[in-house]
Amino acid sequence: EAGVAQSPRYKIIEKRQSVAFWCNPISGHATLYWYQQILGQGPKLLIQFQNNGVVDDSQLPKDRFSAERLKGVDSTLKIQPAKLEDSAVYLCASSLGRGIFNEQFFGPGTRLTVL
Amino acid sequence: EDQVTQSPEALRLQEGESSSLNCSYTVSGLRGLFWYRQDPGKGPEFLFTLYSAGEEKEKERLKATLTKKESFLHITAPKPEDSATYLCAVQARGNQFYFGTGTSLTVIP
């Protein structure tokens, strides 16, 4: 079974530029999550999708961050414009459902550096 | 306020020296507590899910337990390949997920 795929793996941008990350979850997984992990910290949930609907985006900085999951499969996370404090690893995860089958499987992450 | 606290922040063990990692939590309506292992440069890898106080799960040298306020990850006779950061996460009633900051474990041969 293929795991969660993410691209790019690394990205370096200047502050105020825009950036987008892509995620392809495990086939058949209805729920998709985006996390931000700052160095030395645990992952922080940004947004959670159930199929193509948003379940929770309470910690997403909506003035600069946006995410979509078209057709309930792939997802993109965008930052526009980026700030220095956005430097982090952005992790995508998926799970089979929201109930008891909610073990999350993570991708390798995208490491973003904002200069 | 929902919160997850892990201790210690870092732990160095000799190979074969058993120990425990702690995860204490305050959350409204715990739906599940999760343990993950994270190696440098990789995403977290799922280890266990615990749903109710008194529950225990085991996998090789790892055993996870859950009470109403905390969870322990017991490592029995660790090997160098067990070196990693161990993350605890909780799922609250509203399906929000909160991670702790992790315990960095180093097992010395």
mmCIF file of C-alpha atoms in Angstrom:
data_model
loop_
_atom_site.group_PDB
_atom_site.id
_atom_site.type_symbol
_atom_site.label_atom_id
_atom_site.label_comp_id
_atom_site.label_asym_id
_atom_site.label_seq_id
_atom_site.Cartn_x
_atom_site.Cartn_y
_atom_site.Cartn_z
ATOM 1 C CA GLU A 1 0.000 0.000 0.000
ATOM 2 C CA ALA A 2 1.431 3.354 -1.028
ATOM 3 C CA GLY A 3 1.824 5.911 1.737
ATOM 4 C CA VAL A 4 0.953 9.591 1.877
ATOM 5 C CA ALA A 5 2.823 11.511 -0.809
ATOM 6 C CA GLN A 6 3.905 15.128 -0.474
ATOM 7 C CA SER A 7 5.740 17.531 -2.723
ATOM 8 C CA PRO A 8 7.977 19.359 -2.831
ATOM 9 C CA ARG A 9 10.181 17.968 -0.063
ATOM 10 C CA TYR A 10 12.038 21.245 0.389
ATOM 11 C CA LYS A 11 11.251 24.847 -0.481
ATOM 12 C CA ILE A 12 13.137 28.068 0.130
ATOM 13 C CA ILE A 13 11.412 31.391 -0.515
ATOM 14 C CA GLU A 14 11.761 35.052 0.362
ATOM 15 C CA LYS A 15 9.317 36.622 2.781
ATOM 16 C CA ARG A 16 6.172 38.005 1.159
ATOM 17 C CA GLN A 17 6.381 35.407 -1.618
ATOM 18 C CA SER A 18 3.742 32.735 -2.129
ATOM 19 C CA VAL A 19 4.160 28.986 -1.854
ATOM 20 C CA ALA A 20 1.992 25.910 -2.332
ATOM 21 C CA PHE A 21 2.302 22.374 -1.054
ATOM 22 C CA TRP A 22 0.654 19.280 -2.483
ATOM 23 C CA CYS A 23 -0.551 16.123 -0.757
ATOM 24 C CA ASN A 24 -1.905 12.828 -2.077
ATOM 25 C CA PRO A 25 -3.397 10.719 0.731
ATOM 26 C CA ILE A 26 -3.592 6.950 1.024
ATOM 27 C CA SER A 27 -6.194 5.587 -1.367
ATOM 28 C CA GLY A 28 -9.598 5.290 0.257
ATOM 29 C CA HIS A 29 -8.814 7.556 3.196
ATOM 30 C CA ALA A 30 -11.667 9.998 3.697
ATOM 31 C CA THR A 31 -9.989 12.335 6.170
ATOM 32 C CA LEU A 32 -6.990 14.519 5.392
ATOM 33 C CA TYR A 33 -5.026 16.734 7.760
ATOM 34 C CA TRP A 34 -2.446 19.467 7.369
ATOM 35 C CA TYR A 35 -0.058 20.128 10.241
ATOM 36 C CA GLN A 36 2.662 22.687 10.861
ATOM 37 C CA GLN A 37 5.675 21.458 12.843
ATOM 38 C CA ILE A 38 8.125 24.098 13.984
ATOM 39 C CA LEU A 39 11.577 22.830 14.922
ATOM 40 C CA GLY A 40 11.569 21.320 18.406
ATOM 41 C CA GLN A 41 7.782 21.333 18.717
ATOM 42 C CA GLY A 42 4.989 18.859 18.144
ATOM 43 C CA PRO A 43 2.780 19.088 15.064
ATOM 44 C CA LYS A 44 0.025 21.706 15.189
ATOM 45 C CA LEU A 45 -3.171 20.918 13.312
ATOM 46 C CA LEU A 46 -3.995 23.592 10.719
ATOM 47 C CA ILE A 47 -6.961 22.101 8.911
ATOM 48 C CA GLN A 48 -8.890 18.849 8.713
ATOM 49 C CA PHE A 49 -10.983 17.704 5.735
ATOM 50 C CA GLN A 50 -13.612 14.993 5.617
ATOM 51 C CA ASN A 51 -13.832 14.105 1.934
ATOM 52 C CA ASN A 52 -13.836 17.603 0.376
ATOM 53 C CA GLY A 53 -15.495 19.410 3.284
ATOM 54 C CA VAL A 54 -13.687 21.250 6.081
ATOM 55 C CA VAL A 55 -14.171 19.687 9.536
ATOM 56 C CA ASP A 56 -11.921 21.994 11.542
ATOM 57 C CA ASP A 57 -9.798 24.971 10.534
ATOM 58 C CA SER A 58 -9.799 26.794 13.860
ATOM 59 C CA GLN A 59 -5.988 27.067 13.972
ATOM 60 C CA LEU A 60 -5.466 28.047 10.339
ATOM 61 C CA PRO A 61 -4.230 31.648 9.936
ATOM 62 C CA LYS A 62 -6.841 32.478 7.352
ATOM 63 C CA ASP A 63 -5.400 35.860 6.447
ATOM 64 C CA ARG A 64 -2.476 34.131 4.734
ATOM 65 C CA PHE A 65 -3.116 30.391 4.657
ATOM 66 C CA SER A 66 -5.643 28.585 2.490
ATOM 67 C CA ALA A 67 -6.272 24.943 1.689
ATOM 68 C CA GLU A 68 -8.519 22.998 -0.595
ATOM 69 C CA ARG A 69 -9.286 19.391 -1.303
ATOM 70 C CA LEU A 70 -10.930 19.059 -4.647
ATOM 71 C CA LYS A 71 -12.844 15.864 -5.449
ATOM 72 C CA GLY A 72 -12.079 14.564 -1.953
ATOM 73 C CA VAL A 73 -8.635 13.221 -2.856
ATOM 74 C CA ASP A 74 -5.561 15.439 -3.349
ATOM 75 C CA SER A 75 -5.101 18.593 -1.348
ATOM 76 C CA THR A 76 -3.071 21.783 -1.628
ATOM 77 C CA LEU A 77 -2.019 24.157 1.147
ATOM 78 C CA LYS A 78 -1.054 27.696 0.157
ATOM 79 C CA ILE A 79 0.675 30.494 2.022
ATOM 80 C CA GLN A 80 0.347 34.002 0.615
ATOM 81 C CA PRO A 81 2.303 36.056 1.592
ATOM 82 C CA ALA A 82 4.842 34.096 3.629
ATOM 83 C CA LYS A 83 6.391 35.420 6.835
ATOM 84 C CA LEU A 84 9.641 34.436 8.527
ATOM 85 C CA GLU A 85 7.707 32.627 11.277
ATOM 86 C CA ASP A 86 6.156 30.304 8.683
ATOM 87 C CA SER A 87 9.463 28.433 8.448
ATOM 88 C CA ALA A 88 8.534 24.904 9.480
ATOM 89 C CA VAL A 89 7.831 21.417 8.221
ATOM 90 C CA TYR A 90 4.348 21.050 6.766
ATOM 91 C CA LEU A 91 2.997 17.566 7.286
ATOM 92 C CA CYS A 92 0.053 15.978 5.557
ATOM 93 C CA ALA A 93 -1.713 12.991 7.096
ATOM 94 C CA SER A 94 -4.709 10.878 6.211
ATOM 95 C CA SER A 95 -6.986 8.498 8.039
ATOM 96 C CA LEU A 96 -9.699 6.092 7.028
ATOM 97 C CA GLY A 97 -12.435 7.978 8.875
ATOM 98 C CA ARG A 98 -13.237 10.200 11.819
ATOM 99 C CA GLY A 99 -14.549 7.616 14.245
ATOM 100 C CA ILE A 100 -12.668 4.649 15.619
ATOM 101 C CA PHE A 101 -10.628 4.340 12.438
ATOM 102 C CA ASN A 102 -8.787 7.578 13.081
ATOM 103 C CA GLU A 103 -5.180 6.451 13.195
ATOM 104 C CA GLN A 104 -3.364 9.001 11.097
ATOM 105 C CA PHE A 105 -0.686 8.112 8.598
ATOM 106 C CA PHE A 106 1.783 10.869 7.835
ATOM 107 C CA GLY A 107 3.697 11.831 4.754
ATOM 108 C CA PRO A 108 7.395 12.810 4.840
ATOM 109 C CA GLY A 109 6.604 16.523 5.037
ATOM 110 C CA THR A 110 7.695 19.642 3.163
ATOM 111 C CA ARG A 111 10.422 21.679 4.843
ATOM 112 C CA LEU A 112 9.811 25.387 4.198
ATOM 113 C CA THR A 113 12.461 27.997 4.819
ATOM 114 C CA VAL A 114 11.419 31.643 4.577
ATOM 115 C CA LEU A 115 14.322 34.085 4.227
ATOM 116 C CA GLU B 1 -7.942 24.821 27.600
ATOM 117 C CA ASP B 2 -6.991 21.557 25.905
ATOM 118 C CA GLN B 3 -3.361 20.735 26.567
ATOM 119 C CA VAL B 4 -0.860 17.907 26.193
ATOM 120 C CA THR B 5 2.401 17.864 28.159
ATOM 121 C CA GLN B 6 5.168 15.327 27.679
ATOM 122 C CA SER B 7 8.061 14.564 29.997
ATOM 123 C CA PRO B 8 10.949 14.334 30.067
ATOM 124 C CA GLU B 9 11.931 16.465 27.070
ATOM 125 C CA ALA B 10 14.968 14.274 26.498
ATOM 126 C CA LEU B 11 16.041 10.895 27.828
ATOM 127 C CA ARG B 12 19.324 9.036 27.447
ATOM 128 C CA LEU B 13 19.332 5.338 28.262
ATOM 129 C CA GLN B 14 21.917 2.620 28.124
ATOM 130 C CA GLU B 15 20.962 -0.295 25.918
ATOM 131 C CA GLY B 16 18.824 -2.625 28.024
ATOM 132 C CA GLU B 17 17.912 0.036 30.596
ATOM 133 C CA SER B 18 14.099 0.147 30.808
ATOM 134 C CA SER B 19 12.221 3.401 31.416
ATOM 135 C CA SER B 20 8.913 5.220 30.890
ATOM 136 C CA LEU B 21 7.823 8.323 29.026
ATOM 137 C CA ASN B 22 4.929 10.386 30.343
ATOM 138 C CA CYS B 23 2.096 12.179 28.562
ATOM 139 C CA SER B 24 -0.314 14.161 30.727
ATOM 140 C CA TYR B 25 -3.386 15.765 29.210
ATOM 141 C CA THR B 26 -6.321 18.017 29.908
ATOM 142 C CA VAL B 27 -8.920 17.819 27.182
ATOM 143 C CA SER B 28 -12.660 18.180 26.894
ATOM 144 C CA GLY B 29 -14.058 14.767 26.152
ATOM 145 C CA LEU B 30 -11.148 12.512 25.272
ATOM 146 C CA ARG B 31 -11.947 10.449 22.204
ATOM 147 C CA GLY B 32 -8.534 8.841 21.875
ATOM 148 C CA LEU B 33 -4.875 9.113 22.833
ATOM 149 C CA PHE B 34 -2.210 8.308 20.284
ATOM 150 C CA TRP B 35 1.490 7.552 20.443
ATOM 151 C CA TYR B 36 3.747 8.197 17.470
ATOM 152 C CA ARG B 37 7.422 7.734 16.776
ATOM 153 C CA GLN B 38 9.239 10.344 14.692
ATOM 154 C CA ASP B 39 12.684 9.855 13.201
ATOM 155 C CA PRO B 40 14.711 12.878 12.030
ATOM 156 C CA GLY B 41 13.514 14.213 8.694
ATOM 157 C CA LYS B 42 10.467 11.973 8.582
ATOM 158 C CA GLY B 43 6.785 12.218 9.396
ATOM 159 C CA PRO B 44 5.433 10.652 12.580
ATOM 160 C CA GLU B 45 4.824 6.905 12.493
ATOM 161 C CA PHE B 46 1.749 5.564 14.262
ATOM 162 C CA LEU B 47 2.349 3.257 17.242
ATOM 163 C CA PHE B 48 -0.770 2.958 19.425
ATOM 164 C CA THR B 49 -4.283 4.233 20.026
ATOM 165 C CA LEU B 50 -5.814 4.093 23.530
ATOM 166 C CA TYR B 51 -9.473 4.922 24.064
ATOM 167 C CA SER B 52 -10.318 4.408 27.733
ATOM 168 C CA ALA B 53 -8.682 4.443 31.158
ATOM 169 C CA GLY B 54 -7.143 1.116 32.050
ATOM 170 C CA GLU B 55 -6.430 0.166 28.471
ATOM 171 C CA GLU B 56 -2.990 -1.208 27.593
ATOM 172 C CA LYS B 57 -1.363 -2.040 24.261
ATOM 173 C CA GLU B 58 1.976 -3.649 23.453
ATOM 174 C CA LYS B 59 4.236 -3.813 20.446
ATOM 175 C CA GLU B 60 7.651 -5.430 20.683
ATOM 176 C CA ARG B 61 9.529 -3.545 23.427
ATOM 177 C CA LEU B 62 6.873 -0.851 23.809
ATOM 178 C CA LYS B 63 3.836 -0.842 26.067
ATOM 179 C CA ALA B 64 1.352 2.019 26.315
ATOM 180 C CA THR B 65 -1.029 2.541 29.216
ATOM 181 C CA LEU B 66 -3.781 5.085 29.865
ATOM 182 C CA THR B 67 -5.333 6.626 32.968
ATOM 183 C CA LYS B 68 -7.878 9.437 33.227
ATOM 184 C CA LYS B 69 -5.149 12.079 33.291
ATOM 185 C CA GLU B 70 -2.058 10.600 31.686
ATOM 186 C CA SER B 71 -0.509 7.945 29.535
ATOM 187 C CA PHE B 72 2.797 6.156 29.849
ATOM 188 C CA LEU B 73 4.943 4.625 27.156
ATOM 189 C CA HIS B 74 7.081 1.946 28.760
ATOM 190 C CA ILE B 75 10.218 0.862 26.932
ATOM 191 C CA THR B 76 11.605 -2.483 28.035
ATOM 192 C CA ALA B 77 15.245 -3.319 27.332
ATOM 193 C CA PRO B 78 15.627 -0.661 24.638
ATOM 194 C CA LYS B 79 17.966 -1.020 21.688
ATOM 195 C CA PRO B 80 19.799 1.748 19.790
ATOM 196 C CA GLU B 81 17.234 1.490 16.982
ATOM 197 C CA ASP B 82 14.568 2.684 19.434
ATOM 198 C CA SER B 83 16.237 6.102 19.418
ATOM 199 C CA ALA B 84 13.698 8.627 18.106
ATOM 200 C CA THR B 85 11.299 11.317 19.273
ATOM 201 C CA TYR B 86 8.105 9.900 20.752
ATOM 202 C CA LEU B 87 5.021 12.061 20.342
ATOM 203 C CA CYS B 88 1.752 11.854 22.205
ATOM 204 C CA ALA B 89 -1.475 13.255 20.740
ATOM 205 C CA VAL B 90 -5.065 13.463 21.939
ATOM 206 C CA GLN B 91 -8.306 13.721 20.037
ATOM 207 C CA ALA B 92 -10.867 15.925 21.757
ATOM 208 C CA ARG B 93 -14.652 15.774 21.613
ATOM 209 C CA GLY B 94 -14.835 18.160 18.667
ATOM 210 C CA ASN B 95 -12.393 15.996 16.696
ATOM 211 C CA GLN B 96 -9.540 18.430 17.210
ATOM 212 C CA PHE B 97 -6.114 16.861 17.573
ATOM 213 C CA TYR B 98 -3.430 18.189 19.935
ATOM 214 C CA PHE B 99 0.164 16.985 19.988
ATOM 215 C CA GLY B 100 2.701 17.263 22.774
ATOM 216 C CA THR B 101 6.221 18.512 22.119
ATOM 217 C CA GLY B 102 7.664 15.009 22.328
ATOM 218 C CA THR B 103 10.356 13.140 24.211
ATOM 219 C CA SER B 104 13.670 12.714 22.431
ATOM 220 C CA LEU B 105 15.000 9.256 23.311
ATOM 221 C CA THR B 106 18.619 8.267 22.796
ATOM 222 C CA VAL B 107 19.665 4.685 23.476
ATOM 223 C CA ILE B 108 23.411 4.259 23.858
ATOM 224 C CA PRO B 109 24.978 0.927 22.850
#
